[in-house]
């Protein structure tokens, strides 16, 4: 009996010791990972590792790579380098100013090359001798090549060159200065007529049956109240007459009053429309200028002299000083016909420019150009205007400018006036 009890106690003690040993082993090795089948295998196969506190655990150094397996170090990432400027990128950024500069340079080159080519083609000539010979010849006039049917053909041929050179826009600007009683000297074929403001005269034509109403309409409206066009060429005036009829449609039903020539050189004749409000006068710019017409029906016969006659509010002239024998005398003549104080003389001329090269080419071809067109295109317009202002009491230069840069200063815009207090001596 005692033996059995002792055996049981020994077996229980052995089982307790085995259980404690198992738990102790479990505590040492940590929790069992998945994949292990049994505690016995884990205990038998895995060595016992004593755990240390985390503060005492040293990090295991990474294994150094072998020389054979060592790879090249990767370059550090940097911003992509900026691409260099190419011809295409430069063109995209600057095409507009480059195109403008190319157009300007091309225009200048074309102008200079064309003038130089014309000079070389003509060959050498004694221009100085011809220059003096033609300047001594009088009077001013149109060459035979611009008479008869050639006058109209010449007028048509000027359309494209004047547009290309910017003269057409300058004519519009010039016409805007025409107001009141207007005198256009050396009007030629009437290339300015289509740009004038004819509304006052048109209103007068529509109210022609009532003379009082017509006169009031003329005084109230802005623009041209009367027009006198003067030129030395009858053929040019005939072209201008046809243009005037188209520009002012009511003139088609108006019969002109014809006045015969009253001068020894067969000049002085005129065509008058609408009781003298519109007149085309055949005369030389050096002769006394006709006075401005009045606005009554009795004004159809107006004195051809400027002394004691009504003066003009505006005097217009385009490319006239280049075609007259004595430009200073013509300017003095204009000063005697304009209203003192308020009146204006507006000129658009061509002559010497800014550059010696251009002026030399103009001098070289001056005589030949005069023979063809009756125009001295190498005159110093600004110097002539200043000389006339010094020689004419009261004549004052209001403005001198050279428009259109591409023409290199060969176009000259001039505005003059006569001071009111000295107007009495202006015609002497």
Tab-separated table of C-alpha atoms in Angstrom:
chain	number	residue	atom	x	y	z
A	1	UNK	CA	0.000	0.000	0.000
A	2	UNK	CA	2.718	2.356	0.953
A	3	UNK	CA	4.690	1.344	-2.067
A	4	UNK	CA	1.892	2.295	-4.443
A	5	UNK	CA	1.446	5.655	-2.772
A	6	UNK	CA	5.118	6.379	-3.045
A	7	UNK	CA	5.173	5.444	-6.704
A	8	UNK	CA	2.238	7.768	-7.445
A	9	UNK	CA	3.833	10.626	-5.629
A	10	UNK	CA	7.083	10.130	-7.525
A	11	UNK	CA	5.258	10.094	-10.852
A	12	UNK	CA	3.338	13.266	-9.971
A	13	UNK	CA	6.546	15.008	-8.935
A	14	UNK	CA	8.250	13.960	-12.165
A	15	UNK	CA	5.304	15.249	-14.219
A	16	UNK	CA	5.369	18.556	-12.310
A	17	UNK	CA	9.053	18.946	-12.939
A	18	UNK	CA	8.608	18.195	-16.617
A	19	UNK	CA	5.806	20.731	-16.829
A	20	UNK	CA	7.880	23.420	-15.160
A	21	UNK	CA	10.811	22.671	-17.393
A	22	UNK	CA	8.622	22.992	-20.452
A	23	UNK	CA	7.217	26.323	-19.341
A	24	UNK	CA	10.693	27.566	-18.528
A	25	UNK	CA	11.915	26.633	-21.968
A	26	UNK	CA	8.928	28.399	-23.522
A	27	UNK	CA	9.658	31.544	-21.569
A	28	UNK	CA	13.276	31.539	-22.730
A	29	UNK	CA	12.660	30.946	-26.421
A	30	UNK	CA	9.649	33.294	-26.780
A	31	UNK	CA	6.304	32.654	-28.432
A	32	UNK	CA	6.210	29.936	-31.026
A	33	UNK	CA	6.116	31.078	-34.663
A	34	UNK	CA	3.606	29.737	-37.097
A	35	UNK	CA	4.777	26.834	-39.104
A	36	UNK	CA	6.124	24.881	-36.202
A	37	UNK	CA	4.339	21.645	-35.659
A	38	UNK	CA	4.983	20.917	-32.041
A	39	UNK	CA	6.635	22.261	-28.976
A	40	UNK	CA	8.880	19.243	-28.832
A	41	UNK	CA	10.365	19.833	-32.319
A	42	UNK	CA	10.873	23.519	-31.583
A	43	UNK	CA	12.604	22.700	-28.400
A	44	UNK	CA	14.718	19.978	-29.949
A	45	UNK	CA	15.802	21.786	-33.129
A	46	UNK	CA	16.203	25.386	-31.989
A	47	UNK	CA	19.072	26.349	-29.700
A	48	UNK	CA	18.290	28.254	-26.601
A	49	UNK	CA	19.110	31.959	-27.019
A	50	UNK	CA	19.277	34.172	-24.025
A	51	UNK	CA	17.450	37.434	-24.592
A	52	UNK	CA	19.013	40.757	-23.702
A	53	UNK	CA	17.456	44.053	-23.044
A	54	UNK	CA	16.919	46.237	-26.119
A	55	UNK	CA	19.416	48.848	-24.810
A	56	UNK	CA	22.175	46.277	-24.834
A	57	UNK	CA	21.525	44.884	-28.292
A	58	UNK	CA	24.091	46.125	-30.802
A	59	UNK	CA	22.989	46.513	-34.403
A	60	UNK	CA	24.538	43.977	-36.684
A	61	UNK	CA	26.697	45.668	-39.331
A	62	UNK	CA	25.581	45.191	-42.914
A	63	UNK	CA	27.705	42.822	-44.895
A	64	UNK	CA	30.218	44.595	-47.096
A	65	UNK	CA	29.729	43.840	-50.756
A	66	UNK	CA	32.414	41.962	-52.553
A	67	UNK	CA	34.567	43.781	-55.083
A	68	UNK	CA	33.079	41.731	-57.888
A	69	UNK	CA	29.492	42.448	-56.968
A	70	UNK	CA	30.002	46.136	-56.128
A	71	UNK	CA	27.688	48.259	-58.326
A	72	UNK	CA	28.315	51.796	-59.578
A	73	UNK	CA	26.916	54.511	-57.316
A	74	UNK	CA	23.747	56.138	-58.601
A	75	UNK	CA	24.151	59.847	-59.511
A	76	UNK	CA	22.255	62.253	-57.350
A	77	UNK	CA	19.084	63.587	-58.955
A	78	UNK	CA	19.499	67.146	-60.317
A	79	UNK	CA	17.188	69.493	-62.270
A	80	UNK	CA	17.220	68.918	-66.015
A	81	UNK	CA	19.673	71.217	-67.783
A	82	UNK	CA	18.182	74.137	-69.701
A	83	UNK	CA	18.151	73.608	-73.439
A	84	UNK	CA	20.345	75.960	-75.456
A	85	UNK	CA	18.697	78.586	-77.719
A	86	UNK	CA	18.269	77.348	-81.257
A	87	UNK	CA	17.544	79.278	-84.422
A	88	UNK	CA	13.925	78.157	-84.323
A	89	UNK	CA	13.409	79.268	-80.714
A	90	UNK	CA	15.015	82.652	-81.426
A	91	UNK	CA	12.797	83.106	-84.491
A	92	UNK	CA	9.632	82.275	-82.516
A	93	UNK	CA	10.528	84.848	-79.885
A	94	UNK	CA	11.578	87.684	-82.208
A	95	UNK	CA	9.821	87.091	-85.541
A	96	UNK	CA	7.696	90.227	-85.329
A	97	UNK	CA	10.476	92.822	-84.860
A	98	UNK	CA	12.721	90.935	-87.259
A	99	UNK	CA	10.006	90.970	-89.916
A	100	UNK	CA	9.430	94.685	-89.435
A	101	UNK	CA	13.130	95.429	-89.686
A	102	UNK	CA	13.382	93.303	-92.819
A	103	UNK	CA	10.506	95.168	-94.463
A	104	UNK	CA	12.022	98.557	-93.654
A	105	UNK	CA	15.448	97.486	-94.874
A	106	UNK	CA	13.936	96.013	-98.021
A	107	UNK	CA	12.009	99.179	-98.803
A	108	UNK	CA	15.073	101.357	-98.296
A	109	UNK	CA	17.190	99.028	-100.383
A	110	UNK	CA	14.605	98.920	-103.153
A	111	UNK	CA	14.339	102.704	-103.232
A	112	UNK	CA	18.106	103.259	-103.340
A	113	UNK	CA	18.752	100.436	-105.808
A	114	UNK	CA	15.993	101.610	-108.150
A	115	UNK	CA	17.281	105.163	-108.208
A	116	UNK	CA	20.876	104.013	-108.671
A	117	UNK	CA	19.889	101.645	-111.486
A	118	UNK	CA	18.066	104.425	-113.296
A	119	UNK	CA	21.129	106.641	-112.961
A	120	UNK	CA	23.565	104.022	-114.301
A	121	UNK	CA	21.286	103.128	-117.183
A	122	UNK	CA	21.107	106.734	-118.374
A	123	UNK	CA	24.882	107.187	-118.476
A	124	UNK	CA	26.880	110.332	-117.771
A	125	UNK	CA	25.526	113.741	-118.724
A	126	UNK	CA	26.465	117.370	-118.259
A	127	UNK	CA	23.727	117.972	-115.707
A	128	UNK	CA	25.184	121.200	-114.376
A	129	UNK	CA	25.077	122.905	-117.742
A	130	UNK	CA	21.597	121.592	-118.489
A	131	UNK	CA	20.458	122.703	-115.032
A	132	UNK	CA	21.358	126.332	-115.711
A	133	UNK	CA	19.954	126.168	-119.219
A	134	UNK	CA	16.559	124.935	-118.087
A	135	UNK	CA	16.377	127.298	-115.133
A	136	UNK	CA	16.818	130.227	-117.511
A	137	UNK	CA	13.967	128.991	-119.692
A	138	UNK	CA	10.575	130.539	-118.932
A	139	UNK	CA	7.751	130.275	-118.322
A	140	UNK	CA	6.901	127.353	-116.124
A	141	UNK	CA	4.782	124.837	-117.940
A	142	UNK	CA	3.999	121.251	-118.765
A	143	UNK	CA	6.288	119.460	-121.251
A	144	UNK	CA	4.804	118.290	-124.569
A	145	UNK	CA	4.722	114.688	-123.285
A	146	UNK	CA	2.012	115.700	-120.786
A	147	UNK	CA	-0.296	117.521	-123.187
A	148	UNK	CA	-3.375	116.350	-125.070
A	149	UNK	CA	-4.445	112.770	-124.387
A	150	UNK	CA	-1.181	112.144	-122.560
A	151	UNK	CA	-2.396	114.305	-119.689
A	152	UNK	CA	-5.094	111.832	-118.720
A	153	UNK	CA	-2.778	108.850	-119.179
A	154	UNK	CA	-0.161	110.533	-117.006
A	155	UNK	CA	-2.773	111.057	-114.300
A	156	UNK	CA	-3.702	107.355	-114.306
A	157	UNK	CA	-0.074	106.266	-114.110
A	158	UNK	CA	0.374	108.190	-110.857
A	159	UNK	CA	-2.192	106.159	-108.899
A	160	UNK	CA	-0.004	103.238	-107.832
A	161	UNK	CA	3.291	105.168	-107.259
A	162	UNK	CA	1.543	107.735	-105.068
A	163	UNK	CA	-0.177	105.028	-103.046
A	164	UNK	CA	3.068	103.101	-102.563
A	165	UNK	CA	5.005	106.238	-101.539
A	166	UNK	CA	2.307	107.383	-99.114
A	167	UNK	CA	1.383	110.488	-101.084
A	168	UNK	CA	-2.273	109.455	-101.320
A	169	UNK	CA	-2.667	109.587	-97.535
A	170	UNK	CA	-0.894	112.948	-97.480
A	171	UNK	CA	-3.377	114.300	-100.016
A	172	UNK	CA	-6.225	113.309	-97.689
A	173	UNK	CA	-4.500	115.079	-94.827
A	174	UNK	CA	-3.914	118.140	-96.995
A	175	UNK	CA	-7.557	118.274	-98.096
A	176	UNK	CA	-8.684	118.317	-94.453
A	177	UNK	CA	-7.079	121.785	-94.130
A	178	UNK	CA	-9.210	123.193	-96.951
A	179	UNK	CA	-12.043	125.322	-95.547
A	180	UNK	CA	-14.026	128.377	-96.576
A	181	UNK	CA	-12.823	130.064	-99.760
A	182	UNK	CA	-10.137	127.777	-101.192
A	183	UNK	CA	-7.529	128.424	-103.877
A	184	UNK	CA	-5.574	125.452	-105.211
A	185	UNK	CA	-2.524	126.569	-107.135
A	186	UNK	CA	-0.912	124.332	-109.781
A	187	UNK	CA	-3.803	121.886	-109.370
A	188	UNK	CA	-2.770	119.823	-112.421
A	189	UNK	CA	-5.237	117.044	-113.143
A	190	UNK	CA	-7.133	117.597	-109.882
A	191	UNK	CA	-5.792	114.708	-107.820
A	192	UNK	CA	-6.939	116.397	-104.589
A	193	UNK	CA	-10.547	116.985	-105.654
A	194	UNK	CA	-11.972	113.676	-104.406
A	195	UNK	CA	-10.700	114.307	-100.856
A	196	UNK	CA	-12.240	117.752	-100.286
A	197	UNK	CA	-15.370	118.336	-98.227
A	198	UNK	CA	-17.894	119.672	-100.741
A	199	UNK	CA	-20.924	119.538	-98.428
A	200	UNK	CA	-21.471	123.338	-98.209
A	201	UNK	CA	-21.504	123.700	-101.995
A	202	UNK	CA	-23.705	120.622	-102.415
A	203	UNK	CA	-26.166	122.086	-99.935
A	204	UNK	CA	-26.151	125.327	-101.894
A	205	UNK	CA	-26.869	123.490	-105.133
A	206	UNK	CA	-29.856	121.714	-103.616
A	207	UNK	CA	-31.216	125.037	-102.364
A	208	UNK	CA	-30.285	127.000	-105.490
A	209	UNK	CA	-33.867	128.047	-106.110
A	210	UNK	CA	-33.871	129.984	-102.857
A	211	UNK	CA	-30.743	132.142	-102.965
A	212	UNK	CA	-31.103	133.412	-99.382
A	213	UNK	CA	-31.426	129.866	-98.034
A	214	UNK	CA	-28.442	128.741	-100.123
A	215	UNK	CA	-26.194	131.506	-98.774
A	216	UNK	CA	-27.179	130.663	-95.182
A	217	UNK	CA	-26.434	126.983	-95.793
A	218	UNK	CA	-22.970	127.829	-97.141
A	219	UNK	CA	-22.086	130.047	-94.189
A	220	UNK	CA	-23.290	127.506	-91.632
A	221	UNK	CA	-21.587	124.401	-93.011
A	222	UNK	CA	-17.952	123.397	-92.601
A	223	UNK	CA	-15.772	122.596	-95.593
A	224	UNK	CA	-15.353	124.404	-98.883
A	225	UNK	CA	-17.700	127.315	-99.569
A	226	UNK	CA	-15.984	128.296	-102.833
A	227	UNK	CA	-13.205	126.731	-104.878
A	228	UNK	CA	-10.796	128.193	-107.407
A	229	UNK	CA	-8.386	125.846	-109.182
A	230	UNK	CA	-5.521	127.315	-111.177
A	231	UNK	CA	-3.043	125.683	-113.565
A	232	UNK	CA	-0.945	126.677	-116.563
A	233	UNK	CA	-1.965	123.622	-118.639
A	234	UNK	CA	-5.326	123.648	-120.400
A	235	UNK	CA	-5.146	119.887	-120.939
A	236	UNK	CA	-4.600	119.234	-117.234
A	237	UNK	CA	-7.506	121.553	-116.386
A	238	UNK	CA	-9.729	119.576	-118.739
A	239	UNK	CA	-8.914	116.357	-116.834
A	240	UNK	CA	-9.622	118.225	-113.595
A	241	UNK	CA	-12.968	119.456	-114.974
A	242	UNK	CA	-14.141	115.894	-115.625
A	243	UNK	CA	-13.074	114.860	-112.114
A	244	UNK	CA	-14.880	117.842	-110.609
A	245	UNK	CA	-18.084	116.834	-112.370
A	246	UNK	CA	-17.854	113.333	-110.900
A	247	UNK	CA	-16.936	114.581	-107.434
A	248	UNK	CA	-19.803	117.072	-107.213
A	249	UNK	CA	-22.666	115.207	-108.970
A	250	UNK	CA	-25.069	118.184	-109.239
A	251	UNK	CA	-22.545	119.840	-111.581
A	252	UNK	CA	-23.617	117.464	-114.343
A	253	UNK	CA	-26.766	119.527	-114.760
A	254	UNK	CA	-24.948	122.863	-114.404
A	255	UNK	CA	-23.693	124.634	-117.508
A	256	UNK	CA	-20.337	126.399	-117.039
A	257	UNK	CA	-19.816	130.054	-117.769
A	258	UNK	CA	-16.788	130.385	-120.053
A	259	UNK	CA	-14.562	133.459	-119.871
A	260	UNK	CA	-12.074	134.062	-122.657
A	261	UNK	CA	-8.377	134.597	-122.125
A	262	UNK	CA	-7.452	138.090	-121.024
A	263	UNK	CA	-3.634	137.791	-120.983
A	264	UNK	CA	-1.068	138.297	-123.722
A	265	UNK	CA	0.213	134.741	-123.241
A	266	UNK	CA	-3.312	133.360	-123.832
A	267	UNK	CA	-3.837	132.693	-120.137
A	268	UNK	CA	-6.564	134.096	-117.937
A	269	UNK	CA	-9.495	132.109	-119.309
A	270	UNK	CA	-11.762	130.331	-116.854
A	271	UNK	CA	-14.760	128.053	-116.404
A	272	UNK	CA	-17.209	129.098	-113.684
A	273	UNK	CA	-19.968	126.947	-112.174
A	274	UNK	CA	-22.748	127.820	-109.738
A	275	UNK	CA	-22.505	131.577	-110.083
A	276	UNK	CA	-18.738	131.508	-109.766
A	277	UNK	CA	-18.495	129.383	-106.604
A	278	UNK	CA	-16.522	126.766	-108.538
A	279	UNK	CA	-13.913	128.044	-110.975
A	280	UNK	CA	-11.123	126.553	-113.050
A	281	UNK	CA	-8.651	129.218	-114.139
A	282	UNK	CA	-5.984	128.931	-116.819
A	283	UNK	CA	-3.137	131.085	-115.526
A	284	UNK	CA	0.515	131.237	-114.527
A	285	UNK	CA	1.323	131.153	-110.818
A	286	UNK	CA	3.606	134.174	-111.281
A	287	UNK	CA	0.690	136.348	-112.501
A	288	UNK	CA	-1.655	138.220	-110.144
A	289	UNK	CA	-4.043	135.724	-108.615
A	290	UNK	CA	-7.850	135.996	-108.959
A	291	UNK	CA	-9.651	137.031	-105.805
A	292	UNK	CA	-12.029	134.723	-103.960
A	293	UNK	CA	-15.613	134.806	-105.294
A	294	UNK	CA	-18.512	136.146	-103.300
A	295	UNK	CA	-21.559	134.012	-102.487
A	296	UNK	CA	-24.135	135.918	-104.510
A	297	UNK	CA	-25.420	135.350	-107.976
A	298	UNK	CA	-23.654	138.436	-109.290
A	299	UNK	CA	-20.263	136.984	-108.519
A	300	UNK	CA	-19.869	135.096	-111.798
A	301	UNK	CA	-17.619	137.868	-113.150
A	302	UNK	CA	-14.862	138.294	-110.610
A	303	UNK	CA	-11.828	140.485	-111.017
A	304	UNK	CA	-8.708	138.508	-111.870
A	305	UNK	CA	-6.452	140.725	-109.791
A	306	UNK	CA	-5.699	140.156	-106.115
A	307	UNK	CA	-5.401	143.797	-105.092
A	308	UNK	CA	-8.623	144.937	-103.480
A	309	UNK	CA	-10.271	141.530	-104.014
A	310	UNK	CA	-11.592	139.124	-101.440
A	311	UNK	CA	-8.851	136.931	-99.993
A	312	UNK	CA	-8.831	133.187	-99.417
A	313	UNK	CA	-9.193	131.223	-96.195
A	314	UNK	CA	-7.042	128.366	-97.500
A	315	UNK	CA	-4.452	128.114	-100.246
A	316	UNK	CA	-3.428	124.588	-101.217
A	317	UNK	CA	-0.555	123.511	-103.438
A	318	UNK	CA	0.889	120.056	-104.125
A	319	UNK	CA	4.213	119.678	-105.938
A	320	UNK	CA	4.089	123.172	-107.377
A	321	UNK	CA	7.303	124.865	-106.231
A	322	UNK	CA	9.315	122.275	-108.139
A	323	UNK	CA	7.620	123.320	-111.401
A	324	UNK	CA	7.782	127.111	-111.337
A	325	UNK	CA	10.545	129.369	-112.648
A	326	UNK	CA	10.788	131.509	-109.460
A	327	UNK	CA	9.563	129.705	-106.314
A	328	UNK	CA	10.206	132.670	-104.004
A	329	UNK	CA	8.135	134.987	-106.214
A	330	UNK	CA	5.275	132.449	-106.228
A	331	UNK	CA	5.324	132.227	-102.414
A	332	UNK	CA	5.152	136.015	-102.191
A	333	UNK	CA	2.229	135.920	-104.605
A	334	UNK	CA	0.415	133.404	-102.384
A	335	UNK	CA	1.016	135.596	-99.335
A	336	UNK	CA	-0.781	138.451	-101.075
A	337	UNK	CA	-3.909	136.334	-101.633
A	338	UNK	CA	-4.427	134.703	-98.229
A	339	UNK	CA	-6.451	136.202	-95.374
A	340	UNK	CA	-4.191	137.764	-92.748
A	341	UNK	CA	-4.266	136.149	-89.340
A	342	UNK	CA	-6.717	133.309	-89.927
A	343	UNK	CA	-5.785	132.203	-93.442
A	344	UNK	CA	-3.331	129.385	-94.086
A	345	UNK	CA	-1.054	128.363	-96.952
A	346	UNK	CA	-0.476	124.586	-96.949
A	347	UNK	CA	2.100	123.064	-99.299
A	348	UNK	CA	3.126	119.478	-100.043
A	349	UNK	CA	6.379	119.472	-102.002
A	350	UNK	CA	9.317	117.253	-102.853
A	351	UNK	CA	13.007	118.129	-103.090
A	352	UNK	CA	16.317	117.492	-101.388
A	353	UNK	CA	16.248	114.971	-98.551
A	354	UNK	CA	18.357	114.037	-95.539
A	355	UNK	CA	21.149	112.049	-97.166
A	356	UNK	CA	23.894	113.085	-99.531
A	357	UNK	CA	23.652	109.880	-101.555
A	358	UNK	CA	19.984	110.465	-102.382
A	359	UNK	CA	20.538	114.157	-103.086
A	360	UNK	CA	23.430	113.317	-105.408
A	361	UNK	CA	21.245	110.947	-107.415
A	362	UNK	CA	18.505	113.590	-107.618
A	363	UNK	CA	21.034	116.165	-108.892
A	364	UNK	CA	22.379	113.727	-111.467
A	365	UNK	CA	18.926	113.094	-112.944
A	366	UNK	CA	17.398	116.557	-112.414
A	367	UNK	CA	17.699	117.846	-115.991
A	368	UNK	CA	16.384	114.641	-117.529
A	369	UNK	CA	13.463	114.580	-115.064
A	370	UNK	CA	12.631	118.192	-115.930
A	371	UNK	CA	12.581	117.413	-119.649
A	372	UNK	CA	10.086	114.621	-119.064
A	373	UNK	CA	7.838	116.045	-116.339
A	374	UNK	CA	8.617	119.769	-116.140
A	375	UNK	CA	9.715	119.375	-112.505
A	376	UNK	CA	12.972	120.190	-110.702
A	377	UNK	CA	12.940	117.514	-108.026
A	378	UNK	CA	16.256	118.521	-106.441
A	379	UNK	CA	15.300	121.941	-105.081
A	380	UNK	CA	15.868	122.760	-101.414
A	381	UNK	CA	12.236	123.476	-100.510
A	382	UNK	CA	12.898	124.399	-96.889
A	383	UNK	CA	15.562	126.933	-97.878
A	384	UNK	CA	13.222	128.477	-100.479
A	385	UNK	CA	10.438	128.842	-97.907
A	386	UNK	CA	12.752	130.517	-95.413
A	387	UNK	CA	14.011	132.879	-98.114
A	388	UNK	CA	10.449	133.844	-99.052
A	389	UNK	CA	9.580	134.440	-95.377
A	390	UNK	CA	12.544	136.802	-95.013
A	391	UNK	CA	11.659	138.650	-98.216
A	392	UNK	CA	7.888	138.980	-97.513
A	393	UNK	CA	6.783	141.183	-94.594
A	394	UNK	CA	4.364	139.337	-92.343
A	395	UNK	CA	4.863	135.902	-93.934
A	396	UNK	CA	5.516	133.432	-91.108
A	397	UNK	CA	6.462	129.767	-91.206
A	398	UNK	CA	4.003	127.859	-89.007
A	399	UNK	CA	5.329	124.339	-89.592
A	400	UNK	CA	7.866	122.469	-91.697
A	401	UNK	CA	8.019	118.676	-91.456
A	402	UNK	CA	9.204	115.790	-93.567
A	403	UNK	CA	6.626	112.955	-93.456
A	404	UNK	CA	7.054	109.369	-94.625
A	405	UNK	CA	10.380	108.076	-93.314
A	406	UNK	CA	10.819	105.732	-96.275
A	407	UNK	CA	11.124	108.746	-98.572
A	408	UNK	CA	14.246	109.827	-96.641
A	409	UNK	CA	13.209	113.457	-96.257
A	410	UNK	CA	12.396	114.149	-99.914
A	411	UNK	CA	8.742	114.955	-99.081
A	412	UNK	CA	8.221	118.318	-97.359
A	413	UNK	CA	5.056	119.575	-95.620
A	414	UNK	CA	4.895	123.375	-95.156
A	415	UNK	CA	2.326	125.598	-93.440
A	416	UNK	CA	2.495	129.398	-93.696
A	417	UNK	CA	0.426	132.352	-92.565
A	418	UNK	CA	0.477	136.132	-92.882
A	419	UNK	CA	0.427	138.195	-89.711
A	420	UNK	CA	-2.577	140.484	-89.590
A	421	UNK	CA	-0.844	143.735	-88.648
A	422	UNK	CA	1.544	143.645	-91.598
A	423	UNK	CA	-0.839	142.367	-94.242
A	424	UNK	CA	-0.980	145.701	-96.008
A	425	UNK	CA	2.617	145.375	-97.172
A	426	UNK	CA	2.461	141.688	-98.007
A	427	UNK	CA	1.569	142.225	-101.679
A	428	UNK	CA	4.223	144.819	-102.440
